[in-house]
């Protein structure tokens, strides 16, 4: 296939890594699905040979377990799936989803103010452990608090299934989470919290952090959620992946600006990392010439094509500040230790000789965000806008991955006209 698709030969190691990761992920899905299938069968009344269609739909809708496999496993166990109920649940879920898009107050209305945080501290609720956000697609966690936006309650039982026209939006605090809370310019994750017995599902629409407490806000899809429940937290991978790509591209862009414009003046003044684009604001007194924009874009794509590994680890603040060429946002207060993200340079090697001039040839920054494992994951980088937003401040808007490929197609189409 290499003759027809040359990128396969260029990125063999990356492709193998992605295939192995997907294989492992699907294996976990199968293991979990088989376990949940067995639990579902065990709960069926004695003498029943029909598996509820609602349970089969939840296996697919929530856990991604293939319906065909459920049917095969049912047949092997001498059972069958209630297909009529399955189809009704499928249609019902679609209808409820359509209603939800036009209803309910938004998750932005549920915030933890100083009084709420004081209450949590008084109750001895610990800060959220969010370390799993860097590695785990799914993780088990315990519900520590349920917040309506006004009060803390022990249980919330109103779901979109019972109140489709007025489902309440509320917040959930967990002891640990793999969701990324919006910060540092990177947008939040979305996803779901599902009780281990599959009886309840909470849809996460927004994630914010308040004084170390990570609040997942959203609505109940079905069932109920109460303090003490153990849930499986799973973020939306299809949202997280382009965000990771755009965040890594922001670092590469920051590096390319310095190199092409040949100045240390281009300091970051703001950024946005969203699934569909990245926005980077920086200080620069002059206008940027069209050929410079082309060179910046070309350098970013060169780094992507080299498939450099992206390294990340925590380093003591004093050691990190010694790294030659390290970039940080002026005026930002960083924790100690601080997380360092490097594109292409092994941080362990960098720390052995932090003042070495060669490190200035790599993108090395303080960053708490999520990133790709290798630059080839970004696929392609396209600048779609460059403008001045204030005196001495310029803005670049760019896209990567599928959005970048779409932008290139539009450009070619316009050029052909």
Tab-separated table of C-alpha atoms in Angstrom:
chain	number	residue	atom	x	y	z
A	1	UNK	CA	0.000	0.000	0.000
A	2	UNK	CA	3.032	2.263	0.364
A	3	UNK	CA	3.127	3.019	-3.379
A	4	UNK	CA	-0.414	4.359	-3.342
A	5	UNK	CA	-0.220	5.977	0.114
A	6	UNK	CA	3.384	7.223	0.622
A	7	UNK	CA	2.532	8.665	4.056
A	8	UNK	CA	2.362	5.065	5.324
A	9	UNK	CA	6.078	4.617	4.657
A	10	UNK	CA	6.958	8.016	6.144
A	11	UNK	CA	5.011	7.487	9.380
A	12	UNK	CA	5.316	3.730	9.940
A	13	UNK	CA	6.105	3.950	13.663
A	14	UNK	CA	3.272	6.398	14.335
A	15	UNK	CA	0.769	4.267	12.402
A	16	UNK	CA	1.825	1.165	14.338
A	17	UNK	CA	1.428	3.091	17.600
A	18	UNK	CA	-2.060	4.300	16.648
A	19	UNK	CA	-3.129	0.809	15.523
A	20	UNK	CA	-1.880	-0.736	18.773
A	21	UNK	CA	-3.646	1.933	20.809
A	22	UNK	CA	-6.915	1.404	18.928
A	23	UNK	CA	-6.577	-2.367	19.274
A	24	UNK	CA	-6.041	-2.032	23.028
A	25	UNK	CA	-8.978	0.364	23.284
A	26	UNK	CA	-11.287	-2.005	21.405
A	27	UNK	CA	-10.090	-4.925	23.539
A	28	UNK	CA	-11.031	-2.929	26.659
A	29	UNK	CA	-14.423	-2.180	25.110
A	30	UNK	CA	-14.980	-5.891	24.473
A	31	UNK	CA	-13.894	-6.906	27.987
A	32	UNK	CA	-16.106	-4.284	29.589
A	33	UNK	CA	-19.026	-5.112	27.282
A	34	UNK	CA	-18.803	-8.833	28.043
A	35	UNK	CA	-18.748	-8.090	31.763
A	36	UNK	CA	-21.766	-5.786	31.510
A	37	UNK	CA	-23.588	-8.293	29.298
A	38	UNK	CA	-23.119	-10.947	31.981
A	39	UNK	CA	-24.408	-8.533	34.630
A	40	UNK	CA	-27.464	-7.781	32.508
A	41	UNK	CA	-28.240	-11.470	32.012
A	42	UNK	CA	-27.748	-12.174	35.729
A	43	UNK	CA	-30.375	-9.553	36.608
A	44	UNK	CA	-33.010	-11.084	34.317
A	45	UNK	CA	-35.865	-12.943	36.050
A	46	UNK	CA	-35.459	-16.703	36.080
A	47	UNK	CA	-36.973	-18.371	33.038
A	48	UNK	CA	-36.743	-15.229	30.889
A	49	UNK	CA	-35.124	-15.746	27.492
A	50	UNK	CA	-35.455	-12.210	26.100
A	51	UNK	CA	-32.829	-9.577	26.872
A	52	UNK	CA	-34.380	-6.103	27.299
A	53	UNK	CA	-33.756	-3.937	24.271
A	54	UNK	CA	-33.109	-0.943	26.548
A	55	UNK	CA	-30.116	-2.718	28.096
A	56	UNK	CA	-28.720	-3.612	24.670
A	57	UNK	CA	-29.099	-0.012	23.509
A	58	UNK	CA	-27.252	1.289	26.581
A	59	UNK	CA	-24.407	-1.143	25.949
A	60	UNK	CA	-24.034	0.382	22.513
A	61	UNK	CA	-24.930	4.030	23.198
A	62	UNK	CA	-22.870	4.421	26.375
A	63	UNK	CA	-20.030	1.916	26.016
A	64	UNK	CA	-19.755	1.489	22.248
A	65	UNK	CA	-20.270	-2.277	22.511
A	66	UNK	CA	-21.342	-3.532	19.043
A	67	UNK	CA	-24.979	-4.601	18.860
A	68	UNK	CA	-24.101	-7.508	16.555
A	69	UNK	CA	-21.784	-8.940	19.216
A	70	UNK	CA	-24.534	-8.639	21.814
A	71	UNK	CA	-26.854	-10.588	19.514
A	72	UNK	CA	-24.218	-13.304	18.969
A	73	UNK	CA	-23.532	-13.614	22.709
A	74	UNK	CA	-27.255	-13.773	23.393
A	75	UNK	CA	-27.719	-16.529	20.811
A	76	UNK	CA	-24.824	-18.523	22.284
A	77	UNK	CA	-26.489	-18.270	25.697
A	78	UNK	CA	-29.821	-19.448	24.311
A	79	UNK	CA	-31.300	-15.971	24.540
A	80	UNK	CA	-32.520	-13.333	22.120
A	81	UNK	CA	-32.682	-9.545	22.051
A	82	UNK	CA	-35.997	-7.694	22.238
A	83	UNK	CA	-35.497	-5.986	18.867
A	84	UNK	CA	-38.710	-3.949	19.030
A	85	UNK	CA	-37.719	-2.444	22.376
A	86	UNK	CA	-34.181	-1.833	21.085
A	87	UNK	CA	-35.518	0.124	18.087
A	88	UNK	CA	-37.889	2.099	20.337
A	89	UNK	CA	-35.029	3.014	22.697
A	90	UNK	CA	-32.864	4.054	19.780
A	91	UNK	CA	-35.536	6.359	18.397
A	92	UNK	CA	-36.404	7.639	21.879
A	93	UNK	CA	-32.772	8.516	22.531
A	94	UNK	CA	-32.588	10.460	19.274
A	95	UNK	CA	-35.790	12.324	20.071
A	96	UNK	CA	-34.619	13.218	23.588
A	97	UNK	CA	-31.306	14.405	22.160
A	98	UNK	CA	-33.121	16.695	19.733
A	99	UNK	CA	-35.210	18.128	22.564
A	100	UNK	CA	-32.153	18.675	24.732
A	101	UNK	CA	-30.446	20.747	22.034
A	102	UNK	CA	-33.218	23.312	22.251
A	103	UNK	CA	-33.970	23.239	25.950
A	104	UNK	CA	-32.636	23.494	29.497
A	105	UNK	CA	-30.569	26.273	30.969
A	106	UNK	CA	-26.904	26.106	30.034
A	107	UNK	CA	-24.120	24.652	32.162
A	108	UNK	CA	-22.555	28.132	32.409
A	109	UNK	CA	-25.192	28.943	35.039
A	110	UNK	CA	-23.785	26.388	37.495
A	111	UNK	CA	-20.657	27.798	39.130
A	112	UNK	CA	-18.933	27.401	42.474
A	113	UNK	CA	-18.656	30.789	44.176
A	114	UNK	CA	-16.633	31.575	47.306
A	115	UNK	CA	-19.527	30.525	49.558
A	116	UNK	CA	-19.873	27.163	47.812
A	117	UNK	CA	-16.127	26.535	48.051
A	118	UNK	CA	-16.197	27.493	51.752
A	119	UNK	CA	-18.998	24.956	52.268
A	120	UNK	CA	-16.975	22.213	50.583
A	121	UNK	CA	-13.944	23.042	52.715
A	122	UNK	CA	-16.072	22.983	55.861
A	123	UNK	CA	-17.441	19.562	54.897
A	124	UNK	CA	-13.911	18.262	54.352
A	125	UNK	CA	-14.410	17.533	50.633
A	126	UNK	CA	-10.937	17.045	49.101
A	127	UNK	CA	-9.718	18.829	45.971
A	128	UNK	CA	-10.139	16.858	42.762
A	129	UNK	CA	-7.266	14.658	41.632
A	130	UNK	CA	-7.095	15.426	37.907
A	131	UNK	CA	-3.851	13.625	37.035
A	132	UNK	CA	-5.742	10.982	34.986
A	133	UNK	CA	-6.607	13.678	32.406
A	134	UNK	CA	-3.231	13.177	30.727
A	135	UNK	CA	-3.436	9.425	30.194
A	136	UNK	CA	-6.768	7.720	30.841
A	137	UNK	CA	-9.691	7.734	28.430
A	138	UNK	CA	-11.865	6.179	31.107
A	139	UNK	CA	-11.449	6.069	34.859
A	140	UNK	CA	-13.506	5.023	37.853
A	141	UNK	CA	-14.373	7.785	40.290
A	142	UNK	CA	-16.628	8.413	43.285
A	143	UNK	CA	-19.237	11.174	43.447
A	144	UNK	CA	-18.329	13.514	46.322
A	145	UNK	CA	-20.937	16.227	45.818
A	146	UNK	CA	-23.972	17.138	43.704
A	147	UNK	CA	-24.545	20.880	43.193
A	148	UNK	CA	-27.748	22.391	41.745
A	149	UNK	CA	-26.233	25.829	41.259
A	150	UNK	CA	-27.764	27.004	44.525
A	151	UNK	CA	-27.552	24.098	46.948
A	152	UNK	CA	-25.655	20.882	47.554
A	153	UNK	CA	-27.972	17.861	47.519
A	154	UNK	CA	-27.401	14.192	48.197
A	155	UNK	CA	-29.206	12.995	45.059
A	156	UNK	CA	-30.553	14.212	41.734
A	157	UNK	CA	-33.218	12.051	40.115
A	158	UNK	CA	-34.692	14.342	37.449
A	159	UNK	CA	-33.399	13.203	34.076
A	160	UNK	CA	-34.077	13.953	30.441
A	161	UNK	CA	-36.049	10.684	30.422
A	162	UNK	CA	-38.441	11.931	33.134
A	163	UNK	CA	-38.328	15.687	32.383
A	164	UNK	CA	-37.525	16.010	28.658
A	165	UNK	CA	-38.899	19.559	28.388
A	166	UNK	CA	-37.256	20.955	31.507
A	167	UNK	CA	-34.321	18.787	32.520
A	168	UNK	CA	-32.260	20.457	35.260
A	169	UNK	CA	-28.596	21.242	34.675
A	170	UNK	CA	-26.388	20.588	37.706
A	171	UNK	CA	-22.802	19.983	38.703
A	172	UNK	CA	-20.951	16.902	39.948
A	173	UNK	CA	-17.713	16.761	41.939
A	174	UNK	CA	-15.636	13.566	41.797
A	175	UNK	CA	-12.684	12.386	43.863
A	176	UNK	CA	-10.683	12.017	40.628
A	177	UNK	CA	-11.280	12.848	36.989
A	178	UNK	CA	-9.811	12.330	33.523
A	179	UNK	CA	-11.739	15.333	32.141
A	180	UNK	CA	-9.799	18.456	31.226
A	181	UNK	CA	-11.218	21.555	32.912
A	182	UNK	CA	-11.041	24.727	30.819
A	183	UNK	CA	-7.839	26.619	31.587
A	184	UNK	CA	-4.726	28.014	29.931
A	185	UNK	CA	-6.703	28.829	26.789
A	186	UNK	CA	-7.693	25.183	26.204
A	187	UNK	CA	-11.403	24.417	26.079
A	188	UNK	CA	-13.024	21.825	28.347
A	189	UNK	CA	-13.774	18.173	27.650
A	190	UNK	CA	-17.267	16.776	27.281
A	191	UNK	CA	-18.396	13.187	27.833
A	192	UNK	CA	-20.335	11.126	30.348
A	193	UNK	CA	-20.393	9.668	33.847
A	194	UNK	CA	-22.016	6.230	33.988
A	195	UNK	CA	-22.734	4.228	37.128
A	196	UNK	CA	-21.049	0.829	37.099
A	197	UNK	CA	-24.385	-1.002	36.984
A	198	UNK	CA	-25.400	1.082	33.914
A	199	UNK	CA	-28.526	2.288	35.687
A	200	UNK	CA	-27.657	5.988	35.353
A	201	UNK	CA	-25.851	8.229	32.891
A	202	UNK	CA	-24.870	11.869	33.369
A	203	UNK	CA	-23.949	13.831	30.229
A	204	UNK	CA	-21.044	16.215	30.846
A	205	UNK	CA	-21.417	19.428	28.825
A	206	UNK	CA	-18.829	21.619	30.532
A	207	UNK	CA	-15.915	21.255	32.965
A	208	UNK	CA	-14.485	24.116	35.034
A	209	UNK	CA	-12.120	24.256	37.995
A	210	UNK	CA	-12.757	26.416	41.072
A	211	UNK	CA	-10.072	26.540	43.727
A	212	UNK	CA	-8.932	23.020	42.913
A	213	UNK	CA	-12.467	21.587	42.685
A	214	UNK	CA	-13.231	20.291	39.176
A	215	UNK	CA	-16.950	20.731	38.504
A	216	UNK	CA	-18.562	18.617	35.781
A	217	UNK	CA	-21.804	20.267	34.693
A	218	UNK	CA	-24.534	18.791	32.530
A	219	UNK	CA	-27.731	16.782	32.821
A	220	UNK	CA	-28.965	13.297	33.670
A	221	UNK	CA	-29.750	11.234	30.615
A	222	UNK	CA	-31.503	8.565	32.671
A	223	UNK	CA	-31.527	7.133	36.197
A	224	UNK	CA	-30.347	9.106	39.229
A	225	UNK	CA	-27.035	10.235	40.672
A	226	UNK	CA	-26.194	10.513	44.348
A	227	UNK	CA	-23.240	11.178	46.610
A	228	UNK	CA	-21.196	8.006	47.046
A	229	UNK	CA	-22.011	6.534	43.634
A	230	UNK	CA	-19.060	5.035	41.760
A	231	UNK	CA	-19.062	6.012	38.094
A	232	UNK	CA	-17.012	5.411	35.013
A	233	UNK	CA	-15.876	8.790	33.686
A	234	UNK	CA	-15.229	8.870	29.953
A	235	UNK	CA	-14.475	11.958	27.898
A	236	UNK	CA	-15.445	12.416	24.247
A	237	UNK	CA	-12.354	11.277	22.340
A	238	UNK	CA	-13.564	12.854	19.087
A	239	UNK	CA	-13.577	16.254	20.795
A	240	UNK	CA	-10.339	15.745	22.735
A	241	UNK	CA	-8.221	14.673	19.712
A	242	UNK	CA	-8.541	17.879	17.640
A	243	UNK	CA	-8.098	19.962	20.801
A	244	UNK	CA	-4.826	18.129	21.500
A	245	UNK	CA	-3.733	18.723	17.924
A	246	UNK	CA	-4.534	22.428	18.056
A	247	UNK	CA	-2.787	22.886	21.400
A	248	UNK	CA	0.425	21.296	20.148
A	249	UNK	CA	0.131	23.402	16.992
A	250	UNK	CA	-0.072	26.517	19.166
A	251	UNK	CA	3.343	25.639	20.632
A	252	UNK	CA	4.793	24.972	17.185
A	253	UNK	CA	3.371	28.283	15.915
A	254	UNK	CA	4.868	30.155	18.881
A	255	UNK	CA	8.257	28.669	18.003
A	256	UNK	CA	7.929	29.391	14.268
A	257	UNK	CA	7.028	33.037	14.893
A	258	UNK	CA	10.303	33.651	16.708
A	259	UNK	CA	12.340	31.918	14.015
A	260	UNK	CA	10.721	33.471	10.950
A	261	UNK	CA	10.321	36.977	12.380
A	262	UNK	CA	13.791	36.658	13.937
A	263	UNK	CA	12.772	38.308	17.174
A	264	UNK	CA	12.180	37.517	20.833
A	265	UNK	CA	9.612	40.308	20.846
A	266	UNK	CA	6.769	37.989	19.791
A	267	UNK	CA	5.485	37.199	23.285
A	268	UNK	CA	2.219	35.352	23.785
A	269	UNK	CA	-0.614	37.651	24.890
A	270	UNK	CA	-3.502	35.231	24.737
A	271	UNK	CA	-4.715	32.028	23.115
A	272	UNK	CA	-7.725	29.870	22.425
A	273	UNK	CA	-7.509	26.137	21.790
A	274	UNK	CA	-10.823	24.783	20.498
A	275	UNK	CA	-11.742	21.621	18.542
A	276	UNK	CA	-12.196	23.526	15.278
A	277	UNK	CA	-9.388	26.104	15.436
A	278	UNK	CA	-6.610	27.734	17.411
A	279	UNK	CA	-6.149	31.426	18.035
A	280	UNK	CA	-2.833	32.963	19.075
A	281	UNK	CA	-2.335	36.589	20.122
A	282	UNK	CA	1.205	37.958	20.381
A	283	UNK	CA	3.122	41.207	20.660
A	284	UNK	CA	4.731	42.504	17.464
A	285	UNK	CA	4.984	46.135	16.387
A	286	UNK	CA	5.191	45.614	12.631
A	287	UNK	CA	2.753	44.171	10.133
A	288	UNK	CA	3.552	40.657	8.955
A	289	UNK	CA	4.327	40.294	5.257
A	290	UNK	CA	2.539	37.649	3.147
A	291	UNK	CA	5.817	35.839	2.492
A	292	UNK	CA	6.480	35.727	6.244
A	293	UNK	CA	3.075	34.159	6.836
A	294	UNK	CA	3.896	31.546	4.184
A	295	UNK	CA	7.247	30.868	5.858
A	296	UNK	CA	5.627	30.526	9.304
A	297	UNK	CA	3.078	28.068	7.927
A	298	UNK	CA	5.802	26.165	6.053
A	299	UNK	CA	7.968	25.835	9.174
A	300	UNK	CA	5.016	24.497	11.168
A	301	UNK	CA	4.306	21.913	8.467
A	302	UNK	CA	7.979	20.973	8.313
A	303	UNK	CA	7.919	20.175	12.045
A	304	UNK	CA	4.709	18.192	11.548
A	305	UNK	CA	6.300	16.246	8.692
A	306	UNK	CA	9.323	15.344	10.842
A	307	UNK	CA	6.979	13.582	13.294
A	308	UNK	CA	8.875	14.816	16.332
A	309	UNK	CA	7.952	13.240	19.641
A	310	UNK	CA	6.183	15.507	22.139
A	311	UNK	CA	7.545	15.162	25.684
A	312	UNK	CA	5.840	16.303	28.883
A	313	UNK	CA	6.779	16.013	32.548
A	314	UNK	CA	6.809	17.967	35.773
A	315	UNK	CA	10.023	19.813	36.659
A	316	UNK	CA	10.940	21.966	39.637
A	317	UNK	CA	10.272	25.596	38.776
A	318	UNK	CA	13.852	26.656	39.500
A	319	UNK	CA	15.300	23.952	37.198
A	320	UNK	CA	12.793	24.650	34.447
A	321	UNK	CA	13.595	28.358	34.375
A	322	UNK	CA	17.220	27.495	33.522
A	323	UNK	CA	16.294	25.897	30.173
A	324	UNK	CA	17.664	27.858	27.243
A	325	UNK	CA	14.914	29.019	24.895
A	326	UNK	CA	12.050	28.109	27.240
A	327	UNK	CA	8.842	30.064	26.626
A	328	UNK	CA	6.395	31.170	29.308
A	329	UNK	CA	3.550	33.681	29.414
A	330	UNK	CA	4.784	36.939	30.930
A	331	UNK	CA	3.124	37.707	34.268
A	332	UNK	CA	1.682	34.200	34.651
A	333	UNK	CA	2.104	32.562	38.060
A	334	UNK	CA	3.242	28.948	37.642
A	335	UNK	CA	3.072	26.126	40.200
A	336	UNK	CA	6.124	24.388	41.604
A	337	UNK	CA	6.753	21.838	40.218
A	338	UNK	CA	5.656	23.053	36.792
A	339	UNK	CA	4.717	20.957	33.768
A	340	UNK	CA	7.092	21.365	30.830
A	341	UNK	CA	6.109	20.395	27.263
A	342	UNK	CA	8.836	19.953	24.660
A	343	UNK	CA	8.445	19.283	20.946
A	344	UNK	CA	11.348	17.138	19.770
A	345	UNK	CA	13.746	17.452	22.724
A	346	UNK	CA	13.764	14.827	25.487
A	347	UNK	CA	13.222	16.787	28.711
A	348	UNK	CA	15.471	14.418	30.666
A	349	UNK	CA	18.299	15.223	28.255
A	350	UNK	CA	17.518	18.933	28.351
A	351	UNK	CA	17.786	19.017	32.142
A	352	UNK	CA	21.290	17.527	32.013
A	353	UNK	CA	22.593	20.629	30.193
A	354	UNK	CA	19.775	23.209	30.438
A	355	UNK	CA	21.899	26.127	29.215
A	356	UNK	CA	22.960	24.369	26.003
A	357	UNK	CA	22.333	26.644	23.011
A	358	UNK	CA	20.784	23.826	20.956
A	359	UNK	CA	17.611	23.806	23.099
A	360	UNK	CA	16.684	27.163	21.581
A	361	UNK	CA	16.047	25.220	18.366
A	362	UNK	CA	13.105	23.404	19.938
A	363	UNK	CA	9.701	24.443	21.188
A	364	UNK	CA	9.866	24.138	24.997
A	365	UNK	CA	7.139	25.724	27.120
A	366	UNK	CA	5.407	25.667	30.487
A	367	UNK	CA	2.006	24.092	29.839
A	368	UNK	CA	-0.669	22.152	31.698
A	369	UNK	CA	-2.669	21.242	28.596
A	370	UNK	CA	-3.141	18.033	26.628
A	371	UNK	CA	-0.981	17.327	23.566
A	372	UNK	CA	-0.370	14.894	20.718
A	373	UNK	CA	2.250	12.177	21.171
A	374	UNK	CA	3.971	13.025	17.887
A	375	UNK	CA	3.750	16.056	15.607
A	376	UNK	CA	2.505	13.972	12.647
A	377	UNK	CA	-0.767	13.569	14.567
A	378	UNK	CA	-1.550	17.168	13.565
A	379	UNK	CA	-1.461	16.116	9.874
A	380	UNK	CA	-1.279	19.626	8.427
A	381	UNK	CA	-1.279	23.255	9.608
A	382	UNK	CA	-3.043	26.097	7.769
A	383	UNK	CA	-3.194	29.782	8.747
A	384	UNK	CA	-6.637	31.150	7.872
A	385	UNK	CA	-6.350	34.644	9.352
A	386	UNK	CA	-3.673	37.144	10.449
A	387	UNK	CA	-4.647	40.567	11.710
A	388	UNK	CA	-3.937	43.366	14.173
A	389	UNK	CA	-6.290	43.450	17.167
A	390	UNK	CA	-4.670	46.326	19.088
A	391	UNK	CA	-1.628	48.564	18.894
A	392	UNK	CA	1.387	46.243	18.946
A	393	UNK	CA	-0.758	43.097	19.253
A	394	UNK	CA	-1.407	40.722	16.352
A	395	UNK	CA	-3.571	37.621	16.046
A	396	UNK	CA	-3.197	34.434	14.032
A	397	UNK	CA	-6.070	31.987	13.589
A	398	UNK	CA	-5.143	28.558	12.254
A	399	UNK	CA	-6.505	25.045	11.837
A	400	UNK	CA	-5.006	21.550	11.846
A	401	UNK	CA	-6.033	18.028	10.879
A	402	UNK	CA	-9.341	17.591	9.092
A	403	UNK	CA	-10.219	21.291	9.361
A	404	UNK	CA	-6.916	22.178	7.711
A	405	UNK	CA	-7.532	19.720	4.876
A	406	UNK	CA	-10.965	21.303	4.336
A	407	UNK	CA	-9.351	24.756	4.250
A	408	UNK	CA	-6.863	23.586	1.632
A	409	UNK	CA	-9.683	22.202	-0.532
A	410	UNK	CA	-11.552	25.509	-0.330
A	411	UNK	CA	-8.366	27.393	-1.267
A	412	UNK	CA	-7.745	25.140	-4.284
A	413	UNK	CA	-11.339	25.498	-5.383
A	414	UNK	CA	-11.176	29.299	-5.211
A	415	UNK	CA	-7.788	29.326	-6.967
A	416	UNK	CA	-9.206	27.198	-9.789
A	417	UNK	CA	-11.952	29.744	-10.368
